Coordinates of C-alpha atoms in Angstrom, one line a residue:
X248 CA -16.4 -22.1 -1.8
X249 CA -16.1 -18.4 -0.8
X250 CA -16.1 -16.1 -3.9
X251 CA -16.2 -12.3 -3.3
X252 CA -15.2 -9.1 -4.9
X253 CA -14.2 -5.7 -3.5
X254 CA -17.2 -3.6 -3.5
X255 CA -16.5 -1.0 -6.2
X256 CA -17.9 2.1 -4.4
X257 CA -15.2 4.7 -4.4
X258 CA -12.0 6.0 -6.0
X259 CA -9.0 4.7 -4.3
X260 CA -5.2 5.4 -4.2
X261 CA -2.9 2.5 -4.2
X262 CA 0.6 3.3 -2.8
X263 CA 3.3 0.7 -3.1
X264 CA 6.4 1.4 -1.0
X265 CA 9.3 -0.8 -0.2
X266 CA 13.0 -1.3 0.4
X267 CA 15.7 -3.7 -0.7
X268 CA 18.7 -4.5 1.3
X269 CA 21.7 -4.2 -1.0
X270 CA 24.5 -4.9 1.4
X271 CA 23.5 -7.5 4.0
X272 CA 26.6 -7.0 6.2
X273 CA 25.8 -3.2 6.6
X274 CA 23.1 -3.9 9.2
X275 CA 23.7 -0.5 10.9
X276 CA 22.9 1.3 7.7
X277 CA 19.7 -0.6 6.7
X278 CA 18.2 -1.6 10.0
X279 CA 16.9 1.8 10.9
X280 CA 15.0 1.9 7.6
X281 CA 13.4 -1.5 8.2
X282 CA 12.6 -0.5 11.8
X283 CA 10.8 2.7 10.8
X284 CA 8.1 0.9 8.7
X285 CA 5.9 -0.6 11.4
X286 CA 5.6 2.5 13.6
X287 CA 4.6 4.6 10.6
X288 CA 1.8 2.1 9.7
X289 CA 0.6 2.0 13.3
X290 CA 0.6 5.8 13.4
X291 CA -1.5 6.0 10.2
X292 CA -4.2 3.8 11.7
X293 CA -4.1 5.5 15.2
X294 CA -4.4 9.0 13.8
X295 CA -6.8 8.0 11.0
X296 CA -5.0 10.0 8.4
X297 CA -6.6 8.3 5.4
X298 CA -4.9 4.9 5.2
X299 CA -7.7 2.3 4.7
X300 CA -5.7 -0.9 4.7
X301 CA -2.3 -2.4 3.9
X302 CA -0.6 -5.7 3.0
X303 CA 3.1 -6.4 3.8
X304 CA 5.2 -8.7 1.7
X305 CA 8.5 -9.8 3.0
X306 CA 11.0 -11.4 0.6
X307 CA 14.6 -12.2 0.5
X308 CA 16.4 -8.9 1.1
X309 CA 13.2 -6.9 0.6
X310 CA 10.0 -5.6 2.2
X311 CA 7.1 -4.2 0.2
X312 CA 4.0 -2.5 1.5
X313 CA 0.9 -2.2 -0.6
X314 CA -1.3 0.5 0.9
X315 CA -4.8 1.6 0.1
X316 CA -5.5 5.3 0.8
X317 CA -8.7 7.3 0.7
X318 CA -7.0 10.0 -1.4
X319 CA -3.7 11.3 -2.8
X320 CA -4.2 14.4 -0.7
X321 CA -4.3 12.3 2.5
X322 CA -1.2 10.3 1.4
X323 CA 0.8 13.5 0.6
X324 CA -0.3 15.2 3.8
X325 CA 0.9 12.2 5.8
X326 CA 4.2 12.1 4.0
X327 CA 5.0 15.7 4.9
X328 CA 4.7 15.3 8.7
X329 CA 4.4 12.8 11.5
X330 CA 6.9 9.9 11.8
X331 CA 7.4 9.7 8.0
X332 CA 9.2 13.1 7.8
X333 CA 11.5 12.1 10.7
X334 CA 12.3 8.7 9.1
X335 CA 12.9 10.3 5.7
X336 CA 15.4 12.8 7.2
X337 CA 17.2 10.0 9.0
X338 CA 17.4 7.9 5.8
X339 CA 18.8 10.9 4.0
X340 CA 21.4 11.5 6.7
X341 CA 22.6 8.0 7.3
X342 CA 21.6 5.5 4.6
X343 CA 21.1 7.2 1.3
X344 CA 24.7 7.8 0.4
X345 CA 25.9 4.3 1.5
X346 CA 23.9 2.2 -1.0
X347 CA 23.3 -0.4 1.7
X348 CA 19.6 -0.1 1.3
X349 CA 17.4 1.2 -1.5
X350 CA 13.9 2.4 -1.3
X351 CA 11.1 3.0 -3.8
X352 CA 7.4 4.1 -4.0
X353 CA 4.7 4.1 -6.7
X354 CA 1.4 5.9 -6.4
X355 CA -1.7 5.0 -8.5
X356 CA -5.0 6.9 -8.5
X357 CA -7.7 4.4 -9.4
X358 CA -11.2 5.1 -10.4
X359 CA -12.2 1.8 -11.9
X360 CA -11.1 -1.7 -10.8
X361 CA -12.2 -5.2 -10.7
X362 CA -11.2 -7.9 -8.2
X363 CA -11.9 -11.5 -7.3
X364 CA -11.0 -13.4 -4.2
X365 CA -11.6 -17.2 -3.9
X366 CA -11.3 -19.0 -0.6
X367 CA -9.2 -16.3 1.0
X368 CA -9.5 -14.2 4.2
X369 CA -10.5 -10.6 3.4
X370 CA -7.5 -8.9 1.9
X371 CA -6.3 -6.3 -0.7
X372 CA -8.9 -3.8 -2.0
X373 CA -11.7 -5.9 -0.4
X374 CA -10.2 -5.2 3.0
X375 CA -9.9 -1.5 2.2
X376 CA -13.3 -0.8 0.7
X377 CA -15.5 -3.8 1.8
X378 CA -16.4 -7.0 0.0
X379 CA -19.5 -8.6 -1.4
X380 CA -20.4 -12.0 -2.8
X381 CA -20.0 -12.4 -6.6
X382 CA -23.4 -12.1 -8.3
X383 CA -24.5 -13.9 -11.4
X384 CA -23.9 -10.8 -13.5
X385 CA -20.4 -10.4 -12.1
X386 CA -18.9 -13.7 -13.2
X387 CA -16.5 -12.2 -15.8
X388 CA -13.8 -9.6 -15.2
X389 CA -15.1 -7.6 -18.2
X390 CA -18.5 -7.5 -16.6
X391 CA -17.1 -6.4 -13.2
X392 CA -15.1 -3.6 -15.0
X393 CA -18.2 -2.4 -17.0
X394 CA -20.3 -2.4 -13.9
X395 CA -18.7 0.7 -12.4
X396 CA -18.2 3.7 -14.7
X397 CA -15.3 5.8 -13.7
X398 CA -16.5 8.6 -11.5
X399 CA -13.7 11.1 -10.8
X400 CA -13.8 13.2 -7.7
X401 CA -11.1 15.4 -9.1
X402 CA -11.7 18.4 -11.5

């Protein structure tokens, strides 16, 4: 049985962004928003802008990306340029007023976390920051949380 944790070695930013298709028949209104997601992710990796890893969840009428970023500054810098700014302008011009598609995002700056993955390929925070085998002193979630005292890189 493979049991690992994300190596708690750095502060991390978790960015959750997604869309929900509100009007299925208005394909021309929501399809450009769906289509814009993959090229933006590819661009982040190619240009090494601070995106460490991501997971994509596809559901009925929705797509959600969980992204792990090196810093809020890197995330914000990316959002003000590159493909994202172009996609945001297009969304505002064509889709925003129609209600055919809705979008959301949430940003979390995290300085302390605990994880556990059992019998899974590397994913989530472990994929972003690295993984290590669970040690005897890390069996309980409370012990894993206590192991790393929050160290803020911000003033």
